Short mmCIF file of C-alpha atoms and ligand atoms in Angstrom, two decimals:
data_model
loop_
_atom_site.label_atom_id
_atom_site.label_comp_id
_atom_site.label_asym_id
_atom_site.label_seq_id
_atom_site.Cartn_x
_atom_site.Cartn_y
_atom_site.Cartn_z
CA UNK N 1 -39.78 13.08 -22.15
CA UNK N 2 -38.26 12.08 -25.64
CA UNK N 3 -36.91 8.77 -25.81
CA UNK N 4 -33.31 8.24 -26.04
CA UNK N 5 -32.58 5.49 -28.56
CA UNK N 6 -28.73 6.08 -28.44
CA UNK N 7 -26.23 3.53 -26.95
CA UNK N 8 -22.99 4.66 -25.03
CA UNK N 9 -19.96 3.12 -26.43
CA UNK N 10 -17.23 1.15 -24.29
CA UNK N 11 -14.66 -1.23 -25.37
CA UNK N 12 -11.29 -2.57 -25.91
CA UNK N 13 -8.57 -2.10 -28.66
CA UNK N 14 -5.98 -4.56 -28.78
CA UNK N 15 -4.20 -6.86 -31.59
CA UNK N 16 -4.37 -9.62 -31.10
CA UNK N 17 -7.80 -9.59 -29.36
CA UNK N 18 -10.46 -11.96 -30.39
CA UNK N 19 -9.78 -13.89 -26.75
CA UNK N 20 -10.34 -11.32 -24.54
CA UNK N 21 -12.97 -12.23 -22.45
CA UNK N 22 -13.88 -8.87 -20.89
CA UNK N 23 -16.70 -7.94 -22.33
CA UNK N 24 -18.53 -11.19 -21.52
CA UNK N 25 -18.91 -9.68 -17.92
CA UNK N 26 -19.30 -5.84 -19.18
CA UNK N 27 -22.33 -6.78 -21.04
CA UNK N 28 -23.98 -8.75 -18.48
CA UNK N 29 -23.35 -6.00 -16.25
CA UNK N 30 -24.72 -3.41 -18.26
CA UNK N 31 -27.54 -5.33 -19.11
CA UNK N 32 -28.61 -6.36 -15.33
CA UNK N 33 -28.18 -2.47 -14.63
CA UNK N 34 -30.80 -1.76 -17.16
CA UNK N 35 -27.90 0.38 -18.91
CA UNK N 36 -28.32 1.25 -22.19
CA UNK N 37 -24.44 0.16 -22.79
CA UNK N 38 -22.77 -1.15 -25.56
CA UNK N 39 -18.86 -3.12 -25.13
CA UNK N 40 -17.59 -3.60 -28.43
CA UNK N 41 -14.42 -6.14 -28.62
CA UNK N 42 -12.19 -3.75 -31.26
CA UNK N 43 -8.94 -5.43 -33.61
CA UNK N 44 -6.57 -2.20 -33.48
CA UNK N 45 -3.31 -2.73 -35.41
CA UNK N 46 -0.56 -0.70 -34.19
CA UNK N 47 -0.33 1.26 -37.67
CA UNK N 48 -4.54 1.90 -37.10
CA UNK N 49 -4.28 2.86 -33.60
CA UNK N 50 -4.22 6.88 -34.15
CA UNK N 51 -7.18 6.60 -36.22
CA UNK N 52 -8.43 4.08 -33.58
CA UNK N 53 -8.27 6.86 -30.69
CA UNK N 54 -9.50 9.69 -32.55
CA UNK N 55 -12.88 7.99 -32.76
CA UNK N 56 -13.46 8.10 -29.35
CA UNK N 57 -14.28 11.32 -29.83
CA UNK N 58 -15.76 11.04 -33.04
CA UNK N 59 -18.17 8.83 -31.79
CA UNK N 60 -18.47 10.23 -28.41
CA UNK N 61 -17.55 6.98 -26.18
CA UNK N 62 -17.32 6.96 -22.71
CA UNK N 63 -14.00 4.87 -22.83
CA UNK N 64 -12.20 2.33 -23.55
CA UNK N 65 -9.86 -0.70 -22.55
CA UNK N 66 -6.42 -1.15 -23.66
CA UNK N 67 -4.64 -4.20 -24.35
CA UNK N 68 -1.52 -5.73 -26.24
CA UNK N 69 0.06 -3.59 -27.76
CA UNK N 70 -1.49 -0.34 -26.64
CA UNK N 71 -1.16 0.09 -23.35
CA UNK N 72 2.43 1.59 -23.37
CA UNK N 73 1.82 3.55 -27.07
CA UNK N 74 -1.42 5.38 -25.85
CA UNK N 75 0.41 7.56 -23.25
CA UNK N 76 0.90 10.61 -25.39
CA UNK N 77 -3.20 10.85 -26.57
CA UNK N 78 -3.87 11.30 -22.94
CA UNK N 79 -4.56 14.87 -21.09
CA UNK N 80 -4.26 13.28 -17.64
CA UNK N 81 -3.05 9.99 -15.74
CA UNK N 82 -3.78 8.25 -12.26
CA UNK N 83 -0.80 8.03 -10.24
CA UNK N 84 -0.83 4.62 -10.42
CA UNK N 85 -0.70 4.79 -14.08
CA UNK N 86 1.74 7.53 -14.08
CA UNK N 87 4.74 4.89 -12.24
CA UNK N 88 3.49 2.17 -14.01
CA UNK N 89 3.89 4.06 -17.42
CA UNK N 90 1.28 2.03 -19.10
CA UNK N 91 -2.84 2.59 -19.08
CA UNK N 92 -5.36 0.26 -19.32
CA UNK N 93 -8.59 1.59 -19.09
CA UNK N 94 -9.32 5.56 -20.56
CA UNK N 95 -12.24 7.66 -18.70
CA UNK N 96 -13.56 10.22 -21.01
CA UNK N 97 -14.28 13.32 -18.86
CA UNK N 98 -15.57 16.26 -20.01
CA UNK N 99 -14.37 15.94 -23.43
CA UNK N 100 -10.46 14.60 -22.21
CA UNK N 101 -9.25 11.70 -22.28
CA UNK N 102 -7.92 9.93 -18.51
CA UNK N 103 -5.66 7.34 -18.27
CA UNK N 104 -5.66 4.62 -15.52
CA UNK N 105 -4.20 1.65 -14.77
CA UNK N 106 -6.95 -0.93 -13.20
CA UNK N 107 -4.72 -4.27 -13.44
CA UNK N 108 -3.25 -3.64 -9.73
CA UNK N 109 -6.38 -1.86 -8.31
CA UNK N 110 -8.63 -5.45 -9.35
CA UNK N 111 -5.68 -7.06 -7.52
CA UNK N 112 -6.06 -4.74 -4.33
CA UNK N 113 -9.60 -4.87 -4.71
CA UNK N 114 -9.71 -8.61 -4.93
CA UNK N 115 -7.55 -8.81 -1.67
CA UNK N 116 -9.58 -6.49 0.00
CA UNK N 117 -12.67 -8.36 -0.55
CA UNK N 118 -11.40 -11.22 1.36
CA UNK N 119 -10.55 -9.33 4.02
CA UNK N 120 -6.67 -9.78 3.40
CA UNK N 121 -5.07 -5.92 4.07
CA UNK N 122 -1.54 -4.97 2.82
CA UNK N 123 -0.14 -2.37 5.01
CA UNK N 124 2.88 -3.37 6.36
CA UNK N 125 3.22 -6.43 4.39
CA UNK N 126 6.19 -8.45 2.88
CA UNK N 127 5.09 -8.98 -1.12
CA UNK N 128 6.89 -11.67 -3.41
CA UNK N 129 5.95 -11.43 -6.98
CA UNK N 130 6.85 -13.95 -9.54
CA UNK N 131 7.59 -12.39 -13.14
CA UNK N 132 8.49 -8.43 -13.72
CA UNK N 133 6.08 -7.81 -16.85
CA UNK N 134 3.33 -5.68 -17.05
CA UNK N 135 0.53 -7.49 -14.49
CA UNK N 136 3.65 -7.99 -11.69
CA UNK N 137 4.30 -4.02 -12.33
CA UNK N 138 0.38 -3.06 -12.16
CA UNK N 139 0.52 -5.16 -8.48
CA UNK N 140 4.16 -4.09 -7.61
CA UNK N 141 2.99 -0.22 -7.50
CA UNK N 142 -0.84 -0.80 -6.18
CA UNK N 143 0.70 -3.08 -3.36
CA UNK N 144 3.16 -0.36 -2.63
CA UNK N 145 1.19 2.68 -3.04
CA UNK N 146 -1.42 0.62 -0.52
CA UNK N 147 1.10 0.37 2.57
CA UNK N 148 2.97 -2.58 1.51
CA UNK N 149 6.67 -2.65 3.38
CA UNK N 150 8.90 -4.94 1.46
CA UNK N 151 8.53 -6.24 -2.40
CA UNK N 152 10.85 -8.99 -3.72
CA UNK N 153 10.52 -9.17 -7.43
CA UNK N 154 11.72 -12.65 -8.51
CA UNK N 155 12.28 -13.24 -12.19
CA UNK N 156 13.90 -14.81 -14.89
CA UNK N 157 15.18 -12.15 -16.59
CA UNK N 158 17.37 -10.56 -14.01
CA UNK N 159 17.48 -6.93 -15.64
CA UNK N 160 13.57 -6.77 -15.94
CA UNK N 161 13.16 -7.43 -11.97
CA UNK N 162 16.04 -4.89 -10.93
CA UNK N 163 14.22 -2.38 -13.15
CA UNK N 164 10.94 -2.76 -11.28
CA UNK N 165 12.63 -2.66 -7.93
CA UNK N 166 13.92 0.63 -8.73
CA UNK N 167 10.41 1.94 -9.92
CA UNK N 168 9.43 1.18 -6.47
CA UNK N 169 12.04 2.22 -4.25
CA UNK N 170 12.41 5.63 -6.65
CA UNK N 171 8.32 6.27 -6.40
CA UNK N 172 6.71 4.62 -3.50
CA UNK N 173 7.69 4.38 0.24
CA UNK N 174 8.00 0.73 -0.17
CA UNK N 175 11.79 -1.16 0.13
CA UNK N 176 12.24 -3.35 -2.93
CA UNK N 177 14.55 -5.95 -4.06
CA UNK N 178 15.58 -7.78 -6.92
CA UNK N 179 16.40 -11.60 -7.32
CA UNK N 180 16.92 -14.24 -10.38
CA UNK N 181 14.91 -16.68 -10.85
CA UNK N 182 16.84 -19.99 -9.37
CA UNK N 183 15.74 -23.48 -10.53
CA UNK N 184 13.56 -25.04 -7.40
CA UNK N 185 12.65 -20.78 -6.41
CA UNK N 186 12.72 -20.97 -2.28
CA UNK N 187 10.06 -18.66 -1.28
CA UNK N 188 12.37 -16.34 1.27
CA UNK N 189 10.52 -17.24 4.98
CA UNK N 190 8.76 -14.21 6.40
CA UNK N 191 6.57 -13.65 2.97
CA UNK N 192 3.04 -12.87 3.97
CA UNK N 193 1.27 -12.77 0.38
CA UNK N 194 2.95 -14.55 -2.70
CA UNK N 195 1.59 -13.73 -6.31
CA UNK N 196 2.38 -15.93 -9.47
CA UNK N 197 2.53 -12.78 -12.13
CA UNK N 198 3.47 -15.10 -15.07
CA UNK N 199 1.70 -16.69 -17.69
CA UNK N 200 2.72 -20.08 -16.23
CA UNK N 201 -0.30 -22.44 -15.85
CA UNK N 202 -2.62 -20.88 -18.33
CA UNK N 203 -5.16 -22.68 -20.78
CA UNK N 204 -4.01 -24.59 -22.59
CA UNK N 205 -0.67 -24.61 -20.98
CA UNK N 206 -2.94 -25.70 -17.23
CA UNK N 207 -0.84 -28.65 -16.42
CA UNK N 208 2.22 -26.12 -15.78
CA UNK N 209 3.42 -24.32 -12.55
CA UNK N 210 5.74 -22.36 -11.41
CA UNK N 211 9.47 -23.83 -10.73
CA UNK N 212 9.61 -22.97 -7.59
CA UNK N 213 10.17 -25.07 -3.67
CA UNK N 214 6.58 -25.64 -3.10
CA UNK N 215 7.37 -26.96 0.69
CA UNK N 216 8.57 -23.17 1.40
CA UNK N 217 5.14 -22.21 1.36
CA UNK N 218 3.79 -21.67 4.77
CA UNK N 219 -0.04 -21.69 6.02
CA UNK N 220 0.35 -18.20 7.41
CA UNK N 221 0.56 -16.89 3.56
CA UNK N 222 -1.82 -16.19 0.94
CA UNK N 223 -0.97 -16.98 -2.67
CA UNK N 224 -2.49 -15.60 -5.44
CA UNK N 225 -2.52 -15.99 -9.02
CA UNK N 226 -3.23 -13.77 -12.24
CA UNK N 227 -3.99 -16.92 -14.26
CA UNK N 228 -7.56 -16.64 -14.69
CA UNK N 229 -8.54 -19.79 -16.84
CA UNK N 230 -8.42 -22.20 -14.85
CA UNK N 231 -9.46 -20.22 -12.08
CA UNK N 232 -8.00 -22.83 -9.52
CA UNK N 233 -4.62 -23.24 -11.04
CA UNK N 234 -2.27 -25.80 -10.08
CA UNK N 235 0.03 -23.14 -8.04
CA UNK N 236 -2.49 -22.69 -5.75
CA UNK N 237 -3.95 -25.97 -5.94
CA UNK N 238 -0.13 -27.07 -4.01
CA UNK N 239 -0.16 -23.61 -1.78
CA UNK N 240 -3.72 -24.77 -0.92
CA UNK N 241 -2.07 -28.40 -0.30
CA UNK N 242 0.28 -26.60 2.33
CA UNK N 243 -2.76 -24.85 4.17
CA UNK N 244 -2.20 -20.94 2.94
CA UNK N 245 -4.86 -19.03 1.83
CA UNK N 246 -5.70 -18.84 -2.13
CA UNK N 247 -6.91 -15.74 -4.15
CA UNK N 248 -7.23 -16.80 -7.88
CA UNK N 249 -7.36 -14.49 -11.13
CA UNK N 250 -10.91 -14.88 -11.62
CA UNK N 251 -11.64 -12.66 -8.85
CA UNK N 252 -8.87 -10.26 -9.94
CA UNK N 253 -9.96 -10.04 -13.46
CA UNK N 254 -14.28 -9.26 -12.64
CA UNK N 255 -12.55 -6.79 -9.79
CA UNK N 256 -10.86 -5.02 -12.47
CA UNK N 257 -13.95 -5.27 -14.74
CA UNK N 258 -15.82 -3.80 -11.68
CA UNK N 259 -13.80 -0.96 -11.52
CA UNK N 260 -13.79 -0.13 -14.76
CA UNK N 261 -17.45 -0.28 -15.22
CA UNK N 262 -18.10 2.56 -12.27
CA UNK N 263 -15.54 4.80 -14.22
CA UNK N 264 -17.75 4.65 -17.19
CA UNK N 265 -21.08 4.54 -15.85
CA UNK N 266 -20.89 6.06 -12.08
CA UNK N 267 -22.86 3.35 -11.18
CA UNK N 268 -22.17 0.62 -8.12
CA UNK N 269 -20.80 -2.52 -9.94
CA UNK N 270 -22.59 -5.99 -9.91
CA UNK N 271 -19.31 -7.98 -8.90
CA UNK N 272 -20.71 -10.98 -7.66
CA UNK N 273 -22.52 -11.58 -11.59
CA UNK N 274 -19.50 -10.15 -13.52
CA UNK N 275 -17.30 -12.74 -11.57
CA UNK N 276 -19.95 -15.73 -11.93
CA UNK N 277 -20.29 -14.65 -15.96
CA UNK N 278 -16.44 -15.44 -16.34
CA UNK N 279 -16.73 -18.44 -14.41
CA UNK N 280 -19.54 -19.76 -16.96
CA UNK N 281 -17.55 -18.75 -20.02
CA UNK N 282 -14.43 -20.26 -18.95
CA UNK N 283 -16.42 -23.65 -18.15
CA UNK N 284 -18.20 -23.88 -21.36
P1 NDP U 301 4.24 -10.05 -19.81
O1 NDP U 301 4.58 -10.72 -21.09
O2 NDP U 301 4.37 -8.57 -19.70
O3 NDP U 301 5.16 -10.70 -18.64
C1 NDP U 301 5.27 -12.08 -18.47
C2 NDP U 301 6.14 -12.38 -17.25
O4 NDP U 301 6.12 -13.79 -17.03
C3 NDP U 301 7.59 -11.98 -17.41
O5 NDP U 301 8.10 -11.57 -16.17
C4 NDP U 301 8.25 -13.29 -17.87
O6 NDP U 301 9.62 -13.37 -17.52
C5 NDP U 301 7.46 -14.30 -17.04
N1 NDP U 301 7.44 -15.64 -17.63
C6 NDP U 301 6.72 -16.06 -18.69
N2 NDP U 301 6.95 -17.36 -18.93
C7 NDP U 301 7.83 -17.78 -17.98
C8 NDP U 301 8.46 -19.03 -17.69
N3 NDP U 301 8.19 -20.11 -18.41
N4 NDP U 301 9.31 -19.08 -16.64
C9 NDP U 301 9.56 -17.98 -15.88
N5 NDP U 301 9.00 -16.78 -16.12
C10 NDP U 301 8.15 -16.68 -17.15
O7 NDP U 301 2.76 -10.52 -19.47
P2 NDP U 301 1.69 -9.80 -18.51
O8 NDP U 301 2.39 -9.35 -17.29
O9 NDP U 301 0.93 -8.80 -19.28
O10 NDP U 301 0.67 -10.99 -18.19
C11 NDP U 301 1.03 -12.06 -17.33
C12 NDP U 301 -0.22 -12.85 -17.00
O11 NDP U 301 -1.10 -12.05 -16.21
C13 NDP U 301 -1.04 -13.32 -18.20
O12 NDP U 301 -1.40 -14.67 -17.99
C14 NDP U 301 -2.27 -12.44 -18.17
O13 NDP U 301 -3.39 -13.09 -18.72
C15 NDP U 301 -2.42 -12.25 -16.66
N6 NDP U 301 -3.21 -11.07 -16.29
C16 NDP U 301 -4.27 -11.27 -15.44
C17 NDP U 301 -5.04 -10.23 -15.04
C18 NDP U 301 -6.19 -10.49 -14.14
O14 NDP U 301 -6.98 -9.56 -13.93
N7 NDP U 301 -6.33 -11.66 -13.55
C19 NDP U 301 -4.76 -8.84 -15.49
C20 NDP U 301 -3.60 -8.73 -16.34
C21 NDP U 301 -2.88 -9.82 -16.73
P3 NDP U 301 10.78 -12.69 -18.42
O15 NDP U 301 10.79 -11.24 -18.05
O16 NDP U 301 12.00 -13.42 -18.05
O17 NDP U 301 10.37 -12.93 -19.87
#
């Protein structure tokens, strides 16, 4: 059989991007499933970024990640979208299929995933989710499109949390509702899983936490983080304190790499390596 010397191409675009950490655990991956698999970590200005997307065609890729600023603008390039990725109205990871370009949304699916993995199951659940950008709207929808009953979106800027509420309620058979972001946050009693979805807390910024009653955490709830670095933030360091179960960003972030790896490749992810590779890089 002739000898194929030719690499398939993944990667990311994204401006700035020289700190994104994903391909770390893509490579690893690739490399421990004998995969002849290339990530390549990609500076895309805005102004480049239609250039950017026609090569993956040009150069035949298999896909691609998406982040800041992308992962609103690449919408229109797309032939076809997840649901998921359809109500969040932003795409992070492109599948190219047969020769088209599809668009999903892996942020909230790594979140569900991560969950899931610790045995931790949504239906009928009661969310809260600190912050209304574009990681709280990812876990909003998955959570919701996954059985959740009830989101709260709590956030400083009061129009940005109403706006996600509505997504919800409009698109998913979850109830939603909107609050502002009080000094000293009470955590409203009955919450079964609480999610910081700000930046708050990470490096270099790891001596910061969320402003919110820490004694209104209960040990029947799990609280979870999207801060990956440090993996055991000080949020859940105090909801650990008060006896409720923990799932940190780390996990979230190798789920979502996970994902995305089967999309490209079709093959079974190595999870537990992809999340101990991130865990290495982060220590060094
Ligand atoms: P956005 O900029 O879209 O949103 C940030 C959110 O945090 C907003 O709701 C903002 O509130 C809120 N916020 C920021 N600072 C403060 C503060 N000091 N006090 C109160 N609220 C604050 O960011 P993203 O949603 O894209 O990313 C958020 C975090 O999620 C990042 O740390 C990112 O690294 C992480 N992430 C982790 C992933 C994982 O797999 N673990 C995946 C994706 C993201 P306001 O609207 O008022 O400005």
């Amino acid at each position: 059989m002739a000898k194929n010397y030719r690499a398939e191409i993944t990667g990311v675009f994204g401006d700035p991007v020289d700190g994104n950490p994903t391909g770390v655990m893509e490579e690893a991956a690739y490399e421990a499933c004998g995969l002849n698999y290339r990530y390549l970590t990609l500076k895309v200005t805005r102004e480049d970024f239609d250039d950017a997307m026609k090569s993956i065609r040009a150069l035949h890729m298999k896909g691609m990640n998406l982040t800041m600023p992308h992962k609103i603008n690449v919408l229109p390039y797309l032939d076809e979208l997840s649901q998921a990725a359809e109500i969040i109205g932003a795409v992070n990871t492109i599948v190219v299929r047969d020769g088209k370009l599809f668009g999903e949304n892996t942020d909230g699916k790594g979140f569900v995933q991560a969950l899931k993995n610790k045995n931790i199951s949504l239906p009928g659940k009661k969310i809260v989710i600190l912050g209304a950008g574009g990681a709280a709207k990812a876990i909003a929808v998955e959570c919701a499109l996954a059985g959740a009953s009830f989101v709260t979106i709590i956030n400083r800027t009061a129009k940005r949390a109403e706006e996600l509420a509505l997504v919800l309620k409009r698109n998913t058979k979850a109830d939603s509702t909107a609050m502002t972001w009080e000094p000293k946050q009470k955590i409203p009693a009955g919450t079964d899983i609480l999610i910081n979805a700000t930046s708050i807390g990470l490096m270099p910024d790891a001596d910061a936490k969320p402003d919110i009653d820490y004694d209104t955490i209960s040990d029947h709830m799990t609280v979870c983080d999207v801060v990956f670095n440090p993996a055991e933030t000080l949020f859940l360091k105090e909801a650990a304190n008060r006896h409720a179960r923990t799932v940190n960003g780390l996990g979230m972030l190798a789920c979502q790499g996970a994902l995305n790896f089967t999309l490209w490749t079709g093959v079974e992810a190595p999870l537990e390596l992809m999340e101990e590779t991130l865990r290495k890089e982060f220590e060094e």
